[in-house]
mmCIF file of C-alpha atoms in Angstrom:
data_model
loop_
_atom_site.group_PDB
_atom_site.id
_atom_site.type_symbol
_atom_site.label_atom_id
_atom_site.label_comp_id
_atom_site.label_asym_id
_atom_site.label_seq_id
_atom_site.Cartn_x
_atom_site.Cartn_y
_atom_site.Cartn_z
ATOM 1 C CA MET X 826 -37.124 -2.491 -0.463
ATOM 2 C CA THR X 827 -39.791 -0.438 0.653
ATOM 3 C CA PRO X 828 -40.720 2.964 -0.256
ATOM 4 C CA GLU X 829 -39.373 3.928 3.580
ATOM 5 C CA LEU X 830 -36.023 2.699 3.203
ATOM 6 C CA LEU X 831 -35.282 4.504 -0.124
ATOM 7 C CA THR X 832 -36.643 7.625 1.771
ATOM 8 C CA ARG X 833 -34.493 6.803 4.757
ATOM 9 C CA ILE X 834 -31.164 6.141 2.595
ATOM 10 C CA LEU X 835 -32.035 9.449 0.961
ATOM 11 C CA ARG X 836 -32.308 11.193 4.302
ATOM 12 C CA ASN X 837 -28.740 9.452 5.120
ATOM 13 C CA ARG X 838 -27.348 11.139 2.099
ATOM 14 C CA ALA X 839 -28.665 14.211 2.205
ATOM 15 C CA ASP X 840 -27.392 14.527 5.909
ATOM 16 C CA ARG X 841 -24.069 12.869 4.500
ATOM 17 C CA ARG X 842 -24.083 10.193 6.270
ATOM 18 C CA ALA X 843 -22.658 7.094 4.576
ATOM 19 C CA CYS X 844 -25.347 3.881 5.235
ATOM 20 C CA VAL X 845 -24.642 0.383 3.994
ATOM 21 C CA LEU X 846 -28.513 -1.420 2.685
ATOM 22 C CA ALA X 847 -27.852 -5.167 3.611
ATOM 23 C CA THR X 848 -30.206 -7.420 1.494
ATOM 24 C CA ARG X 849 -30.018 -11.603 2.636
ATOM 25 C CA LEU X 850 -30.192 -13.175 -0.731
ATOM 26 C CA PRO X 851 -32.071 -16.141 -0.227
ATOM 27 C CA ASP X 852 -35.040 -14.182 0.970
ATOM 28 C CA GLY X 853 -34.982 -10.827 0.212
ATOM 29 C CA THR X 854 -34.783 -9.214 3.524
ATOM 30 C CA PRO X 855 -33.601 -5.650 3.833
ATOM 31 C CA VAL X 856 -31.851 -4.462 6.807
ATOM 32 C CA LEU X 857 -30.594 -0.755 6.746
ATOM 33 C CA LEU X 858 -27.436 -0.175 8.612
ATOM 34 C CA GLU X 859 -26.369 3.293 9.321
ATOM 35 C CA ASP X 860 -23.083 4.579 10.575
ATOM 36 C CA HIS X 861 -22.988 6.516 14.205
ATOM 37 C CA ASP X 862 -19.295 7.443 13.746
ATOM 38 C CA PHE X 863 -18.348 4.762 16.473
ATOM 39 C CA GLY X 864 -19.475 1.931 13.791
ATOM 40 C CA PHE X 865 -22.662 0.584 11.909
ATOM 41 C CA ARG X 866 -25.953 -0.114 13.692
ATOM 42 C CA PRO X 867 -29.635 -1.148 12.276
ATOM 43 C CA ALA X 868 -31.659 1.742 11.655
ATOM 44 C CA GLY X 869 -34.884 -0.415 13.086
ATOM 45 C CA SER X 870 -34.950 -2.786 16.198
ATOM 46 C CA GLU X 871 -33.836 -5.634 14.164
ATOM 47 C CA THR X 872 -30.468 -7.736 15.513
ATOM 48 C CA VAL X 873 -27.991 -8.793 13.184
ATOM 49 C CA PRO X 874 -24.565 -11.087 13.318
ATOM 50 C CA ALA X 875 -22.068 -8.956 14.627
ATOM 51 C CA ALA X 876 -19.851 -9.908 11.558
ATOM 52 C CA LEU X 877 -22.963 -8.308 9.125
ATOM 53 C CA LEU X 878 -21.834 -4.992 11.012
ATOM 54 C CA ALA X 879 -17.914 -5.202 10.643
ATOM 55 C CA GLU X 880 -18.251 -5.846 6.860
ATOM 56 C CA ALA X 881 -20.208 -2.990 6.470
ATOM 57 C CA THR X 882 -17.636 -0.900 8.366
ATOM 58 C CA SER X 883 -15.062 -2.370 6.008
ATOM 59 C CA LEU X 884 -16.805 -1.946 2.995
ATOM 60 C CA ALA X 885 -17.305 1.480 4.164
ATOM 61 C CA ALA X 886 -13.785 2.405 4.930
ATOM 62 C CA ALA X 887 -13.036 0.786 1.452
ATOM 63 C CA GLY X 888 -15.926 2.960 -0.485
ATOM 64 C CA ARG X 889 -17.083 0.024 -1.902
ATOM 65 C CA SER X 890 -20.263 -2.596 -1.944
ATOM 66 C CA GLY X 891 -19.752 -6.119 -2.041
ATOM 67 C CA THR X 892 -21.188 -9.545 -0.823
ATOM 68 C CA THR X 893 -20.570 -11.421 1.598
ATOM 69 C CA THR X 894 -21.668 -15.153 3.185
ATOM 70 C CA LEU X 895 -22.630 -15.321 6.968
ATOM 71 C CA GLU X 896 -24.433 -18.311 8.632
ATOM 72 C CA GLY X 897 -24.747 -20.135 5.401
ATOM 73 C CA ALA X 898 -26.663 -17.132 3.891
ATOM 74 C CA ASP X 899 -25.376 -14.227 1.141
ATOM 75 C CA TRP X 900 -25.573 -10.515 2.009
ATOM 76 C CA PHE X 901 -25.253 -7.724 -0.282
ATOM 77 C CA LEU X 902 -24.313 -4.949 1.189
ATOM 78 C CA HIS X 903 -24.964 -1.827 -0.512
ATOM 79 C CA LEU X 904 -22.857 1.142 0.354
ATOM 80 C CA HIS X 905 -24.583 4.384 0.192
ATOM 81 C CA ALA X 906 -22.050 7.180 0.576
ATOM 82 C CA PRO X 907 -22.488 10.731 0.418
ATOM 83 C CA PRO X 908 -20.700 12.233 -2.914
ATOM 84 C CA PRO X 909 -17.315 13.288 -1.880
ATOM 85 C CA ARG X 910 -16.387 16.794 -1.653
ATOM 86 C CA LEU X 911 -13.084 18.136 -2.609
ATOM 87 C CA LEU X 912 -12.514 21.408 -1.322
ATOM 88 C CA ILE X 913 -10.159 23.667 -3.029
ATOM 89 C CA VAL X 914 -7.775 26.482 -0.913
ATOM 90 C CA GLY X 915 -6.962 28.954 -4.018
ATOM 91 C CA ALA X 916 -8.139 29.647 -6.861
ATOM 92 C CA VAL X 917 -5.014 29.264 -9.052
ATOM 93 C CA HIS X 918 -4.368 27.619 -12.282
ATOM 94 C CA ILE X 919 -4.001 24.504 -10.649
ATOM 95 C CA ALA X 920 -7.167 24.403 -9.413
ATOM 96 C CA GLN X 921 -8.845 25.813 -12.587
ATOM 97 C CA VAL X 922 -7.280 22.418 -13.934
ATOM 98 C CA LEU X 923 -8.165 20.218 -10.908
ATOM 99 C CA ALA X 924 -12.079 21.253 -10.055
ATOM 100 C CA PRO X 925 -13.277 19.879 -13.556
ATOM 101 C CA PHE X 926 -10.875 16.566 -13.273
ATOM 102 C CA ALA X 927 -12.702 16.080 -9.513
ATOM 103 C CA ALA X 928 -16.247 16.752 -11.035
ATOM 104 C CA GLY X 929 -15.292 14.057 -13.866
ATOM 105 C CA LEU X 930 -14.568 11.651 -11.064
ATOM 106 C CA GLY X 931 -17.994 12.170 -9.590
ATOM 107 C CA MET X 932 -16.550 14.612 -6.675
ATOM 108 C CA LEU X 933 -18.436 17.811 -5.933
ATOM 109 C CA PRO X 934 -15.256 20.662 -6.123
ATOM 110 C CA VAL X 935 -15.676 23.602 -4.126
ATOM 111 C CA VAL X 936 -12.985 26.494 -4.935
ATOM 112 C CA ILE X 937 -12.365 28.899 -1.893
ATOM 113 C CA ASP X 938 -10.378 31.820 -2.209
ATOM 114 C CA PRO X 939 -10.619 35.431 -0.692
ATOM 115 C CA ARG X 940 -9.219 37.081 -3.773
ATOM 116 C CA THR X 941 -12.216 37.894 -5.917
ATOM 117 C CA ALA X 942 -9.733 38.770 -8.735
ATOM 118 C CA LEU X 943 -9.118 35.244 -8.907
ATOM 119 C CA ALA X 944 -12.252 33.071 -7.703
ATOM 120 C CA THR X 945 -14.441 34.261 -10.538
ATOM 121 C CA PRO X 946 -17.252 32.021 -12.569
ATOM 122 C CA GLU X 947 -15.266 32.902 -15.536
ATOM 123 C CA ARG X 948 -12.122 31.071 -14.720
ATOM 124 C CA PHE X 949 -14.447 28.276 -12.824
ATOM 125 C CA PRO X 950 -17.480 27.940 -14.830
ATOM 126 C CA GLY X 951 -20.113 25.796 -13.346
ATOM 127 C CA VAL X 952 -17.888 25.304 -9.852
ATOM 128 C CA ALA X 953 -19.194 26.251 -6.574
ATOM 129 C CA LEU X 954 -16.678 29.455 -5.146
ATOM 130 C CA ARG X 955 -16.573 30.821 -1.882
ATOM 131 C CA HIS X 956 -14.924 33.939 -1.020
ATOM 132 C CA GLU X 957 -14.702 34.239 2.776
ATOM 133 C CA TRP X 958 -11.364 33.506 4.592
ATOM 134 C CA PRO X 959 -10.322 29.800 3.938
ATOM 135 C CA ASP X 960 -10.313 28.704 7.931
ATOM 136 C CA ASP X 961 -14.148 30.424 7.594
ATOM 137 C CA ALA X 962 -15.027 28.570 4.843
ATOM 138 C CA LEU X 963 -13.757 25.341 6.200
ATOM 139 C CA ARG X 964 -15.848 25.801 9.389
ATOM 140 C CA ALA X 965 -18.914 26.758 7.373
ATOM 141 C CA LEU X 966 -18.305 23.693 4.993
ATOM 142 C CA ARG X 967 -17.054 21.240 7.840
ATOM 143 C CA PRO X 968 -15.091 18.830 6.032
ATOM 144 C CA ASP X 969 -16.396 15.285 6.852
ATOM 145 C CA ARG X 970 -14.946 11.839 6.390
ATOM 146 C CA HIS X 971 -16.238 12.273 2.746
ATOM 147 C CA THR X 972 -14.386 15.362 2.035
ATOM 148 C CA ALA X 973 -11.101 16.256 1.002
ATOM 149 C CA VAL X 974 -8.718 19.216 0.875
ATOM 150 C CA VAL X 975 -6.370 20.606 -0.751
ATOM 151 C CA VAL X 976 -4.357 23.983 -0.402
ATOM 152 C CA LEU X 977 -2.557 25.421 -3.417
ATOM 153 C CA THR X 978 -2.141 29.305 -2.961
ATOM 154 C CA HIS X 979 1.653 28.986 -2.035
ATOM 155 C CA ASP X 980 0.493 31.834 0.399
ATOM 156 C CA SER X 981 0.948 30.909 4.305
ATOM 157 C CA LYS X 982 -1.263 33.400 5.399
ATOM 158 C CA LEU X 983 -4.332 31.589 3.450
ATOM 159 C CA ASP X 984 -2.858 28.287 3.259
ATOM 160 C CA ASP X 985 -1.881 27.607 7.244
ATOM 161 C CA PRO X 986 -5.610 28.584 8.809
ATOM 162 C CA ALA X 987 -7.081 26.421 6.347
ATOM 163 C CA LEU X 988 -4.945 23.499 6.723
ATOM 164 C CA THR X 989 -5.069 24.119 10.897
ATOM 165 C CA GLU X 990 -8.865 23.912 10.179
ATOM 166 C CA ALA X 991 -8.902 20.679 8.004
ATOM 167 C CA LEU X 992 -6.174 18.479 10.237
ATOM 168 C CA ASN X 993 -8.093 19.119 12.927
ATOM 169 C CA GLY X 994 -11.125 17.572 11.298
ATOM 170 C CA PRO X 995 -12.003 14.025 9.809
ATOM 171 C CA ALA X 996 -11.474 14.585 6.443
ATOM 172 C CA PHE X 997 -10.011 11.655 4.289
ATOM 173 C CA TYR X 998 -7.028 13.869 2.727
ATOM 174 C CA VAL X 999 -5.650 16.709 3.246
ATOM 175 C CA GLY X 1000 -2.926 17.914 1.141
ATOM 176 C CA ALA X 1001 -0.822 20.994 0.459
ATOM 177 C CA LEU X 1002 1.462 22.540 -2.486
ATOM 178 C CA GLY X 1003 4.765 23.029 -2.104
ATOM 179 C CA SER X 1004 8.408 21.529 -2.180
ATOM 180 C CA ARG X 1005 10.100 19.542 -0.066
ATOM 181 C CA ARG X 1006 11.629 22.680 1.831
ATOM 182 C CA THR X 1007 8.488 24.388 2.060
ATOM 183 C CA HIS X 1008 6.668 21.691 3.119
ATOM 184 C CA ALA X 1009 9.120 21.163 5.988
ATOM 185 C CA LYS X 1010 9.098 25.010 6.790
ATOM 186 C CA ARG X 1011 5.148 24.214 6.529
ATOM 187 C CA ARG X 1012 5.362 21.564 9.112
ATOM 188 C CA ASP X 1013 7.527 23.414 11.934
ATOM 189 C CA ARG X 1014 5.091 26.434 11.670
ATOM 190 C CA LEU X 1015 1.969 24.449 12.123
ATOM 191 C CA HIS X 1016 3.550 22.298 14.894
ATOM 192 C CA ALA X 1017 4.526 26.075 16.526
ATOM 193 C CA ALA X 1018 0.877 26.486 15.967
ATOM 194 C CA GLY X 1019 -0.191 23.878 18.020
ATOM 195 C CA LEU X 1020 -0.800 21.283 15.564
ATOM 196 C CA SER X 1021 0.203 17.672 16.705
ATOM 197 C CA ASP X 1022 2.520 15.313 15.085
ATOM 198 C CA ARG X 1023 -0.315 12.695 14.586
ATOM 199 C CA ALA X 1024 -2.115 15.368 12.816
ATOM 200 C CA LEU X 1025 0.333 16.722 10.882
ATOM 201 C CA ASP X 1026 1.466 13.087 9.586
ATOM 202 C CA ARG X 1027 -2.125 13.155 7.681
ATOM 203 C CA LEU X 1028 -0.836 16.372 5.966
ATOM 204 C CA ARG X 1029 0.221 15.359 2.251
ATOM 205 C CA GLY X 1030 3.346 17.298 0.698
ATOM 206 C CA PRO X 1031 4.388 17.220 -1.375
ATOM 207 C CA VAL X 1032 0.906 17.233 -2.529
ATOM 208 C CA GLY X 1033 0.298 14.516 -5.111
ATOM 209 C CA LEU X 1034 1.540 11.021 -6.566
ATOM 210 C CA ALA X 1035 4.840 10.753 -7.494
ATOM 211 C CA ILE X 1036 4.518 11.170 -11.134
ATOM 212 C CA GLY X 1037 7.236 13.131 -12.317
ATOM 213 C CA ALA X 1038 4.679 16.148 -13.533
ATOM 214 C CA ILE X 1039 5.426 19.031 -15.170
ATOM 215 C CA GLY X 1040 2.837 22.023 -15.223
ATOM 216 C CA ALA X 1041 -0.261 22.799 -13.919
ATOM 217 C CA GLU X 1042 -2.119 20.248 -15.611
ATOM 218 C CA GLU X 1043 -0.068 17.141 -14.362
ATOM 219 C CA ILE X 1044 0.186 18.498 -11.312
ATOM 220 C CA ALA X 1045 -3.574 18.474 -10.776
ATOM 221 C CA LEU X 1046 -3.424 14.561 -12.515
ATOM 222 C CA SER X 1047 -1.083 14.010 -9.430
ATOM 223 C CA ILE X 1048 -3.035 15.068 -6.827
ATOM 224 C CA ALA X 1049 -6.416 13.678 -8.246
ATOM 225 C CA ALA X 1050 -4.826 10.322 -8.534
ATOM 226 C CA GLU X 1051 -3.616 10.896 -4.823
ATOM 227 C CA ILE X 1052 -7.098 11.776 -3.524
ATOM 228 C CA VAL X 1053 -8.507 8.477 -5.328
ATOM 229 C CA ALA X 1054 -5.586 6.331 -4.199
ATOM 230 C CA THR X 1055 -6.077 7.518 -0.417
ATOM 231 C CA ARG X 1056 -9.640 6.777 -0.622
ATOM 232 C CA ARG X 1057 -9.306 3.393 -2.532
ATOM 233 C CA GLY X 1058 -7.192 2.469 0.095
ATOM 234 C CA SER X 1059 -4.400 1.519 -2.447
ATOM 235 C CA PRO X 1060 -0.705 1.210 -1.500
ATOM 236 C CA LEU X 1061 0.527 3.932 -3.820
ATOM 237 C CA ALA X 1062 -1.442 6.199 -1.071
ATOM 238 C CA THR X 1063 0.994 5.124 1.394
ATOM 239 C CA ARG X 1064 4.103 7.768 1.624
ATOM 240 C CA SER X 1065 7.426 6.250 2.769
ATOM 241 C CA GLU X 1066 9.130 9.078 3.714
ATOM 242 C CA SER X 1067 6.844 10.252 6.151
ATOM 243 C CA MET G 1028 -25.481 25.274 -9.113
ATOM 244 C CA THR G 1029 -25.284 27.870 -6.458
ATOM 245 C CA ALA G 1030 -22.023 29.568 -4.737
ATOM 246 C CA LEU G 1031 -22.721 28.454 -1.822
ATOM 247 C CA ASP G 1032 -24.046 25.092 -2.036
ATOM 248 C CA PRO G 1033 -22.900 22.699 -4.678
ATOM 249 C CA ALA G 1034 -25.833 20.629 -5.968
ATOM 250 C CA PRO G 1035 -25.937 17.018 -6.330
ATOM 251 C CA PRO G 1036 -24.708 15.113 -9.648
ATOM 252 C CA PRO G 1037 -27.628 15.375 -12.112
ATOM 253 C CA ALA G 1038 -30.320 12.200 -12.687
ATOM 254 C CA ASP G 1039 -29.086 10.669 -9.555
ATOM 255 C CA PRO G 1040 -30.945 7.362 -10.187
ATOM 256 C CA LEU G 1041 -32.009 6.730 -6.398
ATOM 257 C CA LEU G 1042 -33.129 10.405 -5.914
ATOM 258 C CA LEU G 1043 -35.353 9.437 -9.577
ATOM 259 C CA ALA G 1044 -36.516 6.356 -8.048
ATOM 260 C CA ALA G 1045 -38.084 8.613 -5.200
ATOM 261 C CA ASP G 1046 -39.523 10.870 -7.797
ATOM 262 C CA TRP G 1047 -41.202 8.318 -9.765
ATOM 263 C CA GLN G 1048 -42.489 6.625 -6.887
ATOM 264 C CA ARG G 1049 -44.023 9.968 -5.457
ATOM 265 C CA ALA G 1050 -45.730 10.499 -8.687
ATOM 266 C CA GLY G 1051 -47.437 7.420 -8.448
ATOM 267 C CA LEU G 1052 -45.397 5.118 -10.404
ATOM 268 C CA GLY G 1053 -44.031 1.365 -10.064
ATOM 269 C CA VAL G 1054 -40.319 1.304 -9.580
ATOM 270 C CA ALA G 1055 -37.733 -1.427 -9.580
ATOM 271 C CA LEU G 1056 -34.232 -1.054 -8.652
ATOM 272 C CA ALA G 1057 -31.519 -3.120 -10.268
ATOM 273 C CA THR G 1058 -28.282 -3.303 -8.408
ATOM 274 C CA VAL G 1059 -24.811 -5.154 -9.331
ATOM 275 C CA THR G 1060 -24.081 -6.947 -6.283
ATOM 276 C CA GLU G 1061 -20.831 -8.902 -7.844
ATOM 277 C CA THR G 1062 -18.397 -8.600 -10.505
ATOM 278 C CA TRP G 1063 -15.955 -11.180 -12.075
ATOM 279 C CA GLY G 1064 -13.346 -10.193 -14.516
ATOM 280 C CA SER G 1065 -13.381 -6.601 -16.625
ATOM 281 C CA SER G 1066 -16.956 -5.854 -15.807
ATOM 282 C CA PRO G 1067 -17.217 -1.941 -16.748
ATOM 283 C CA ARG G 1068 -19.245 -1.338 -13.687
ATOM 284 C CA PRO G 1069 -18.623 -2.068 -9.603
ATOM 285 C CA ALA G 1070 -20.959 -3.384 -7.139
ATOM 286 C CA GLY G 1071 -23.310 -1.336 -5.809
ATOM 287 C CA SER G 1072 -24.161 0.322 -9.334
ATOM 288 C CA LEU G 1073 -27.701 1.116 -9.990
ATOM 289 C CA MET G 1074 -30.799 1.143 -12.638
ATOM 290 C CA VAL G 1075 -33.856 1.982 -11.897
ATOM 291 C CA VAL G 1076 -36.514 1.327 -14.060
ATOM 292 C CA ALA G 1077 -40.605 2.851 -13.680
ATOM 293 C CA THR G 1078 -43.656 0.859 -15.381
ATOM 294 C CA ASP G 1079 -43.445 3.498 -17.413
ATOM 295 C CA GLY G 1080 -40.457 2.264 -19.166
ATOM 296 C CA ARG G 1081 -38.142 5.007 -17.898
ATOM 297 C CA ILE G 1082 -34.940 4.323 -16.929
ATOM 298 C CA ALA G 1083 -32.057 6.011 -15.188
ATOM 299 C CA GLY G 1084 -28.630 4.757 -14.261
ATOM 300 C CA SER G 1085 -26.475 1.528 -15.600
ATOM 301 C CA VAL G 1086 -25.453 -1.548 -14.508
ATOM 302 C CA SER G 1087 -23.147 -2.667 -17.201
ATOM 303 C CA GLY G 1088 -21.556 -0.412 -20.474
ATOM 304 C CA GLY G 1089 -24.771 -0.875 -21.987
ATOM 305 C CA CYS G 1090 -24.964 -4.461 -23.027
ATOM 306 C CA VAL G 1091 -27.370 -5.980 -20.382
ATOM 307 C CA GLU G 1092 -29.486 -3.046 -19.760
ATOM 308 C CA SER G 1093 -32.277 -3.950 -21.927
ATOM 309 C CA ALA G 1094 -32.759 -7.435 -20.376
ATOM 310 C CA VAL G 1095 -32.520 -6.304 -17.077
ATOM 311 C CA ALA G 1096 -34.902 -3.611 -17.729
ATOM 312 C CA GLU G 1097 -37.247 -6.576 -19.204
ATOM 313 C CA ALA G 1098 -36.585 -8.359 -15.757
ATOM 314 C CA ALA G 1099 -37.356 -5.223 -13.763
ATOM 315 C CA LEU G 1100 -40.949 -4.627 -15.569
ATOM 316 C CA GLN G 1101 -41.610 -8.607 -14.967
ATOM 317 C CA ALA G 1102 -40.482 -7.925 -11.104
ATOM 318 C CA LEU G 1103 -42.882 -5.313 -10.837
ATOM 319 C CA GLN G 1104 -45.867 -7.649 -11.971
ATOM 320 C CA ASP G 1105 -45.354 -10.214 -9.767
ATOM 321 C CA ARG G 1106 -43.720 -8.031 -6.858
ATOM 322 C CA ARG G 1107 -40.689 -10.944 -6.633
ATOM 323 C CA PRO G 1108 -36.968 -9.831 -6.415
ATOM 324 C CA ARG G 1109 -34.854 -12.085 -9.036
ATOM 325 C CA LEU G 1110 -31.250 -12.256 -8.993
ATOM 326 C CA LEU G 1111 -29.914 -12.439 -12.821
ATOM 327 C CA GLY G 1112 -26.367 -13.194 -13.882
ATOM 328 C CA PHE G 1113 -24.568 -12.133 -17.409
ATOM 329 C CA GLY G 1114 -21.852 -13.258 -18.493
ATOM 330 C CA ILE G 1115 -19.526 -14.984 -21.223
ATOM 331 C CA THR G 1116 -20.049 -18.090 -19.072
ATOM 332 C CA ASP G 1117 -24.112 -18.205 -19.710
ATOM 333 C CA GLU G 1118 -26.098 -20.003 -22.346
ATOM 334 C CA ASP G 1119 -27.512 -16.671 -23.582
ATOM 335 C CA ALA G 1120 -23.783 -15.251 -23.708
ATOM 336 C CA TRP G 1121 -24.458 -14.509 -27.867
ATOM 337 C CA SER G 1122 -27.565 -12.399 -26.687
ATOM 338 C CA VAL G 1123 -26.948 -9.976 -24.207
ATOM 339 C CA GLY G 1124 -23.628 -11.243 -22.920
ATOM 340 C CA LEU G 1125 -20.623 -8.623 -21.804
ATOM 341 C CA ALA G 1126 -18.467 -7.683 -24.592
ATOM 342 C CA CYS G 1127 -15.747 -7.152 -22.163
ATOM 343 C CA GLY G 1128 -15.499 -10.682 -21.586
ATOM 344 C CA GLY G 1129 -16.674 -10.171 -17.653
ATOM 345 C CA SER G 1130 -19.487 -11.335 -15.618
ATOM 346 C CA ILE G 1131 -22.083 -10.239 -13.158
ATOM 347 C CA LYS G 1132 -25.061 -10.614 -10.845
ATOM 348 C CA VAL G 1133 -27.836 -7.911 -10.857
ATOM 349 C CA LEU G 1134 -30.142 -8.163 -7.928
ATOM 350 C CA VAL G 1135 -33.794 -6.794 -9.262
ATOM 351 C CA GLN G 1136 -35.910 -5.956 -6.762
ATOM 352 C CA PRO G 1137 -39.401 -3.943 -6.899
ATOM 353 C CA ILE G 1138 -39.661 -1.102 -4.300
ATOM 354 C CA ALA G 1139 -42.891 -2.275 -2.481
ATOM 355 C CA THR G 1140 -44.069 -2.525 1.052
ATOM 356 C CA GLY G 1141 -44.259 -5.673 2.770
ATOM 357 C CA PRO G 1142 -41.942 -8.813 3.012
ATOM 358 C CA ALA G 1143 -39.830 -9.138 -0.009
ATOM 359 C CA GLY G 1144 -40.443 -12.816 -0.871
ATOM 360 C CA ALA G 1145 -37.855 -15.207 -2.044
ATOM 361 C CA VAL G 1146 -35.254 -14.008 -4.683
ATOM 362 C CA GLY G 1147 -35.915 -16.270 -7.780
ATOM 363 C CA VAL G 1148 -32.450 -16.933 -9.202
ATOM 364 C CA ALA G 1149 -32.304 -16.911 -12.830
#
């Protein structure tokens, strides 16, 4: 590990791009693999086995680091992913519980609500707050593949533009609060507004894992659990009904 | 934390490693490369150690950190990486084993210019 590699890893992270430091264990040779949207590539001019790039891609997708054996040598692949963000639309009671849950899970929560009476530092101590309209805020924050978006306002004026913006981007999780009926109506509205079935199939609603949640605290827990399950590729994140 | 831009989590080991290095200290990284059983920290967990004894991050629940720090200080002296194994199957299980019954491998490497050199296995 050289100082230059360390600097480069930190630069990737500041740009919110994942990178994988691959270390060939017998001789300690490091190769930095950078994420170029269409796959991982060495940062320098090294040639590396194609299987190493494939392994980096699959580990990055699963959000894990790991060891693999290639051409008779052990490699350690260290994933440096940017901290995941959770963009919460709606400074409601569930958001007050969900934001600290997210922070405790190592995510960076941001609460978005133009209703300044709700999105206050008193209600959300230590949480980043934005008072723009949700779609403007989402355009500014640019959800990436390490970002989850959840809308909680129950107000289609606020929820729908945010969902349109989020579902057209690469966020790894997009969820919306509401009953099965609300969810069906919301799908119809968004479909009429031009979102494809494929984009809408990514929308998680009713939001959260089915843990029989009652009240804001338990609903927040079910949402946090579904975000973790999605991020880690757990079978729990697969919905049979959609 | 400002309203516009959420701050990164505090005391990020890798950021500290860069800071300490810029301040002129030797710095070694210790990274969990593999885990078996119920080890408390996953592969990729990171601890950084500076020549003045400063430590940030962790590789276990606190069971093996002092042994890893010792190895890191040695790595800073001889400028060679090493791969350490800890767990109940090790001879030193009773001194620095993992209370949880799992086992881990930890790669310790100095941050230094030039080729890394062969990884010693302990």
